[in-house]
PDB file of C-alpha atoms in Angstrom:
ATOM      1  CA  MET A   1       0.000   0.000   0.000  1.00 37.00           C
ATOM      2  CA  SER A   2       1.477   3.353  -0.984  1.00 44.00           C
ATOM      3  CA  ARG A   3       1.475   6.309   1.363  1.00 55.00           C
ATOM      4  CA  LEU A   4      -0.141   9.501   0.194  1.00 81.00           C
ATOM      5  CA  LEU A   5       2.264  11.666   2.160  1.00 86.00           C
ATOM      6  CA  HIS A   6       5.726  12.643   0.995  1.00 89.00           C
ATOM      7  CA  PRO A   7       8.284  10.340   2.723  1.00 93.00           C
ATOM      8  CA  ASN A   8       9.545  13.234   4.892  1.00 94.00           C
ATOM      9  CA  ALA A   9       6.008  13.953   6.115  1.00 94.00           C
ATOM     10  CA  ALA A  10       5.376  10.252   6.730  1.00 94.00           C
ATOM     11  CA  HIS A  11       8.573  10.125   8.807  1.00 96.00           C
ATOM     12  CA  VAL A  12       7.429  13.167  10.803  1.00 97.00           C
ATOM     13  CA  ALA A  13       4.042  11.502  11.405  1.00 96.00           C
ATOM     14  CA  ASP A  14       5.788   8.339  12.628  1.00 96.00           C
ATOM     15  CA  THR A  15       8.046  10.409  14.904  1.00 97.00           C
ATOM     16  CA  LEU A  16       5.068  12.282  16.307  1.00 97.00           C
ATOM     17  CA  ILE A  17       3.272   9.011  17.069  1.00 96.00           C
ATOM     18  CA  SER A  18       6.368   7.576  18.742  1.00 96.00           C
ATOM     19  CA  ARG A  19       6.367  10.622  21.042  1.00 96.00           C
ATOM     20  CA  GLY A  20       2.721  10.266  22.027  1.00 95.00           C
ATOM     21  CA  HIS A  21       1.202  12.767  19.583  1.00 95.00           C
ATOM     22  CA  HIS A  22      -1.788  11.782  17.425  1.00 94.00           C
ATOM     23  CA  GLY A  23       0.456  11.972  14.349  1.00 93.00           C
ATOM     24  CA  VAL A  24      -2.127  13.386  11.967  1.00 95.00           C
ATOM     25  CA  VAL A  25      -0.398  15.239   9.147  1.00 94.00           C
ATOM     26  CA  VAL A  26      -2.419  17.031   6.504  1.00 91.00           C
ATOM     27  CA  SER A  27      -1.511  18.373   3.099  1.00 87.00           C
ATOM     28  CA  SER A  28      -2.606  21.845   2.074  1.00 78.00           C
ATOM     29  CA  PRO A  29      -3.026  22.469  -1.645  1.00 72.00           C
ATOM     30  CA  GLU A  30      -3.144  26.238  -0.989  1.00 68.00           C
ATOM     31  CA  GLY A  31       0.497  26.265   0.052  1.00 66.00           C
ATOM     32  CA  THR A  32       2.171  26.673   3.423  1.00 70.00           C
ATOM     33  CA  HIS A  33       5.614  27.945   2.454  1.00 73.00           C
ATOM     34  CA  THR A  34       5.296  30.983   4.717  1.00 82.00           C
ATOM     35  CA  ALA A  35       3.539  31.577   8.025  1.00 89.00           C
ATOM     36  CA  ALA A  36       1.119  33.943   6.269  1.00 89.00           C
ATOM     37  CA  ASP A  37       0.329  31.288   3.626  1.00 85.00           C
ATOM     38  CA  ALA A  38      -0.287  28.656   6.291  1.00 87.00           C
ATOM     39  CA  ALA A  39      -2.455  30.976   8.383  1.00 91.00           C
ATOM     40  CA  ALA A  40      -4.556  31.903   5.352  1.00 88.00           C
ATOM     41  CA  ALA A  41      -4.966  28.251   4.315  1.00 86.00           C
ATOM     42  CA  LEU A  42      -6.042  27.256   7.844  1.00 89.00           C
ATOM     43  CA  GLY A  43      -8.069  30.343   8.700  1.00 92.00           C
ATOM     44  CA  VAL A  44      -6.053  31.023  11.871  1.00 95.00           C
ATOM     45  CA  GLU A  45      -4.018  33.928  13.195  1.00 96.00           C
ATOM     46  CA  VAL A  46      -0.462  34.067  11.853  1.00 97.00           C
ATOM     47  CA  GLY A  47       0.798  33.934  15.458  1.00 97.00           C
ATOM     48  CA  ALA A  48      -0.567  30.372  15.775  1.00 98.00           C
ATOM     49  CA  ILE A  49       1.769  29.186  13.015  1.00 97.00           C
ATOM     50  CA  VAL A  50       5.053  27.683  14.199  1.00 97.00           C
ATOM     51  CA  LYS A  51       8.080  28.698  12.152  1.00 97.00           C
ATOM     52  CA  SER A  52      10.817  26.053  12.513  1.00 97.00           C
ATOM     53  CA  MET A  53      14.072  27.943  12.043  1.00 97.00           C
ATOM     54  CA  VAL A  54      17.643  26.692  12.210  1.00 98.00           C
ATOM     55  CA  PHE A  55      20.266  28.954  13.766  1.00 98.00           C
ATOM     56  CA  LEU A  56      23.849  28.511  14.844  1.00 98.00           C
ATOM     57  CA  LEU A  57      24.553  28.960  18.533  1.00 98.00           C
ATOM     58  CA  GLY A  58      28.298  29.305  18.348  1.00 94.00           C
ATOM     59  CA  ASP A  59      29.144  26.518  15.894  1.00 94.00           C
ATOM     60  CA  GLU A  60      26.209  24.230  16.732  1.00 96.00           C
ATOM     61  CA  PRO A  61      22.903  24.186  14.864  1.00 98.00           C
ATOM     62  CA  VAL A  62      19.861  24.724  17.067  1.00 98.00           C
ATOM     63  CA  LEU A  63      16.163  24.798  16.247  1.00 98.00           C
ATOM     64  CA  LEU A  64      13.953  27.698  17.241  1.00 98.00           C
ATOM     65  CA  LEU A  65      10.201  27.196  17.033  1.00 98.00           C
ATOM     66  CA  VAL A  66       8.893  30.715  16.621  1.00 98.00           C
ATOM     67  CA  SER A  67       5.413  32.210  16.425  1.00 98.00           C
ATOM     68  CA  GLY A  68       4.584  33.336  12.900  1.00 96.00           C
ATOM     69  CA  ALA A  69       3.937  36.786  14.381  1.00 96.00           C
ATOM     70  CA  HIS A  70       7.540  37.152  15.586  1.00 94.00           C
ATOM     71  CA  ASN A  71      11.025  37.665  14.310  1.00 95.00           C
ATOM     72  CA  VAL A  72      13.923  36.386  16.390  1.00 97.00           C
ATOM     73  CA  HIS A  73      16.011  39.118  17.984  1.00 97.00           C
ATOM     74  CA  LEU A  74      19.435  37.538  17.454  1.00 97.00           C
ATOM     75  CA  GLU A  75      21.426  39.477  20.037  1.00 97.00           C
ATOM     76  CA  ARG A  76      18.957  39.229  22.938  1.00 97.00           C
ATOM     77  CA  THR A  77      18.024  35.611  22.210  1.00 98.00           C
ATOM     78  CA  GLY A  78      21.698  34.662  21.893  1.00 97.00           C
ATOM     79  CA  GLU A  79      22.390  36.247  25.272  1.00 97.00           C
ATOM     80  CA  ARG A  80      19.495  34.289  26.811  1.00 96.00           C
ATOM     81  CA  LEU A  81      20.973  31.091  25.366  1.00 97.00           C
ATOM     82  CA  GLY A  82      24.478  31.909  26.542  1.00 96.00           C
ATOM     83  CA  GLY A  83      26.210  32.484  23.232  1.00 97.00           C
ATOM     84  CA  THR A  84      26.203  34.140  19.853  1.00 97.00           C
ATOM     85  CA  LEU A  85      23.169  33.323  17.717  1.00 97.00           C
ATOM     86  CA  MET A  86      23.160  33.687  13.940  1.00 97.00           C
ATOM     87  CA  ARG A  87      21.028  32.384  11.116  1.00 97.00           C
ATOM     88  CA  ALA A  88      22.226  29.127   9.621  1.00 97.00           C
ATOM     89  CA  SER A  89      22.795  28.910   5.888  1.00 97.00           C
ATOM     90  CA  LEU A  90      20.151  27.152   3.820  1.00 95.00           C
ATOM     91  CA  ASP A  91      22.549  24.242   3.292  1.00 96.00           C
ATOM     92  CA  THR A  92      23.222  23.947   7.028  1.00 97.00           C
ATOM     93  CA  ALA A  93      19.484  24.039   7.808  1.00 97.00           C
ATOM     94  CA  LYS A  94      18.709  21.362   5.229  1.00 96.00           C
ATOM     95  CA  HIS A  95      21.614  19.184   6.381  1.00 96.00           C
ATOM     96  CA  ALA A  96      20.715  19.530  10.081  1.00 97.00           C
ATOM     97  CA  THR A  97      17.028  18.733   9.570  1.00 97.00           C
ATOM     98  CA  GLY A  98      16.935  16.599   6.427  1.00 96.00           C
ATOM     99  CA  GLN A  99      13.923  18.672   5.404  1.00 96.00           C
ATOM    100  CA  PRO A 100      13.380  21.449   2.860  1.00 93.00           C
ATOM    101  CA  ILE A 101      13.168  25.118   3.822  1.00 90.00           C
ATOM    102  CA  GLY A 102       9.496  26.006   4.088  1.00 89.00           C
ATOM    103  CA  GLY A 103       8.689  22.522   5.350  1.00 92.00           C
ATOM    104  CA  ILE A 104      11.000  22.042   8.347  1.00 96.00           C
ATOM    105  CA  ALA A 105       9.147  20.249  11.127  1.00 97.00           C
ATOM    106  CA  PRO A 106       9.860  20.482  14.844  1.00 98.00           C
ATOM    107  CA  VAL A 107      10.719  16.744  14.844  1.00 98.00           C
ATOM    108  CA  GLY A 108      11.995  13.997  12.555  1.00 97.00           C
ATOM    109  CA  HIS A 109      15.552  15.199  12.008  1.00 97.00           C
ATOM    110  CA  PRO A 110      18.597  12.949  11.476  1.00 96.00           C
ATOM    111  CA  THR A 111      20.057  14.088  14.826  1.00 90.00           C
ATOM    112  CA  ASN A 112      18.536  15.616  17.923  1.00 90.00           C
ATOM    113  CA  LEU A 113      18.777  19.381  17.725  1.00 96.00           C
ATOM    114  CA  ASP A 114      18.640  21.513  20.842  1.00 97.00           C
ATOM    115  CA  THR A 115      15.211  23.091  20.514  1.00 98.00           C
ATOM    116  CA  PHE A 116      13.862  26.344  21.912  1.00 98.00           C
ATOM    117  CA  VAL A 117      10.170  27.223  21.743  1.00 98.00           C
ATOM    118  CA  ASP A 118       8.809  30.771  21.568  1.00 98.00           C
ATOM    119  CA  GLN A 119       6.901  31.169  24.839  1.00 98.00           C
ATOM    120  CA  ASP A 120       4.313  33.380  23.122  1.00 97.00           C
ATOM    121  CA  LEU A 121       2.952  30.296  21.336  1.00 98.00           C
ATOM    122  CA  ALA A 122       1.400  29.454  24.719  1.00 98.00           C
ATOM    123  CA  GLY A 123      -1.189  32.160  24.018  1.00 98.00           C
ATOM    124  CA  TYR A 124      -2.896  30.010  21.373  1.00 98.00           C
ATOM    125  CA  ALA A 125      -5.220  27.083  22.104  1.00 97.00           C
ATOM    126  CA  GLU A 126      -3.717  25.248  19.147  1.00 97.00           C
ATOM    127  CA  VAL A 127      -0.688  25.798  16.968  1.00 98.00           C
ATOM    128  CA  TRP A 128       0.213  24.507  13.534  1.00 97.00           C
ATOM    129  CA  ALA A 129       3.675  23.437  12.375  1.00 96.00           C
ATOM    130  CA  ALA A 130       5.223  22.199   9.140  1.00 95.00           C
ATOM    131  CA  ALA A 131       5.476  18.444   8.823  1.00 95.00           C
ATOM    132  CA  GLY A 132       8.748  17.841   6.967  1.00 95.00           C
ATOM    133  CA  HIS A 133       7.752  18.860   3.471  1.00 91.00           C
ATOM    134  CA  THR A 134       6.286  21.978   1.929  1.00 87.00           C
ATOM    135  CA  ASN A 135       2.492  22.044   2.075  1.00 87.00           C
ATOM    136  CA  THR A 136       2.275  19.550   4.967  1.00 92.00           C
ATOM    137  CA  ILE A 137       1.273  20.586   8.478  1.00 94.00           C
ATOM    138  CA  PHE A 138       0.162  19.185  11.807  1.00 97.00           C
ATOM    139  CA  ARG A 139      -1.798  20.552  14.747  1.00 97.00           C
ATOM    140  CA  SER A 140      -0.486  20.642  18.292  1.00 98.00           C
ATOM    141  CA  THR A 141      -0.503  22.751  21.445  1.00 98.00           C
ATOM    142  CA  PHE A 142       2.291  24.752  23.010  1.00 98.00           C
ATOM    143  CA  THR A 143       2.611  22.313  25.918  1.00 98.00           C
ATOM    144  CA  GLU A 144       2.663  19.313  23.601  1.00 98.00           C
ATOM    145  CA  LEU A 145       5.191  20.983  21.297  1.00 98.00           C
ATOM    146  CA  VAL A 146       7.563  21.584  24.204  1.00 98.00           C
ATOM    147  CA  ARG A 147       7.103  17.955  25.305  1.00 98.00           C
ATOM    148  CA  ILE A 148       7.543  16.231  21.921  1.00 97.00           C
ATOM    149  CA  THR A 149      10.647  18.281  21.098  1.00 98.00           C
ATOM    150  CA  ALA A 150      12.138  18.193  24.605  1.00 97.00           C
ATOM    151  CA  GLY A 151      12.309  21.928  24.021  1.00 98.00           C
ATOM    152  CA  LEU A 152      12.862  24.834  26.337  1.00 98.00           C
ATOM    153  CA  ALA A 153      10.388  27.742  26.310  1.00 98.00           C
ATOM    154  CA  ILE A 154      12.109  31.110  25.844  1.00 97.00           C
ATOM    155  CA  ASP A 155      11.446  34.705  24.845  1.00 97.00           C
ATOM    156  CA  VAL A 156      12.766  35.192  21.291  1.00 96.00           C
ATOM    157  CA  THR A 157      11.903  38.876  20.860  1.00 92.00           C
TER     158      THR A 157
END
């Protein structure tokens, strides 16, 4: 039996299930490449969209899960994390996650990335994140997102 999901999205669904999440991943034909696209497709506030972004903390890639309504303040967030924070190159992000830009999920990467979750996502009853491939998403909550990623809630602004 063939899977309807892209293999990356199927892997994310399997990872979610293994971590106690329902694992439901949906495809959106409208496009979810940006937080605004995803919010429009789902009919939710842009702040409820989780942007999965790879940064370098010193020399190590880290994952920041950021509200679609926010931009990461590099200097202040780096200080909070105890180092210098800078955006990772597209190649570094793809290598660290195994997933394409615009579809990076909070889970399902080849290695465990230290993960930090924008605390302002807690203000939404549900949040939506990419599922490993462009146009695939899954629903979660802030608390569940912190749990399934073993993440640390922080202020990113």
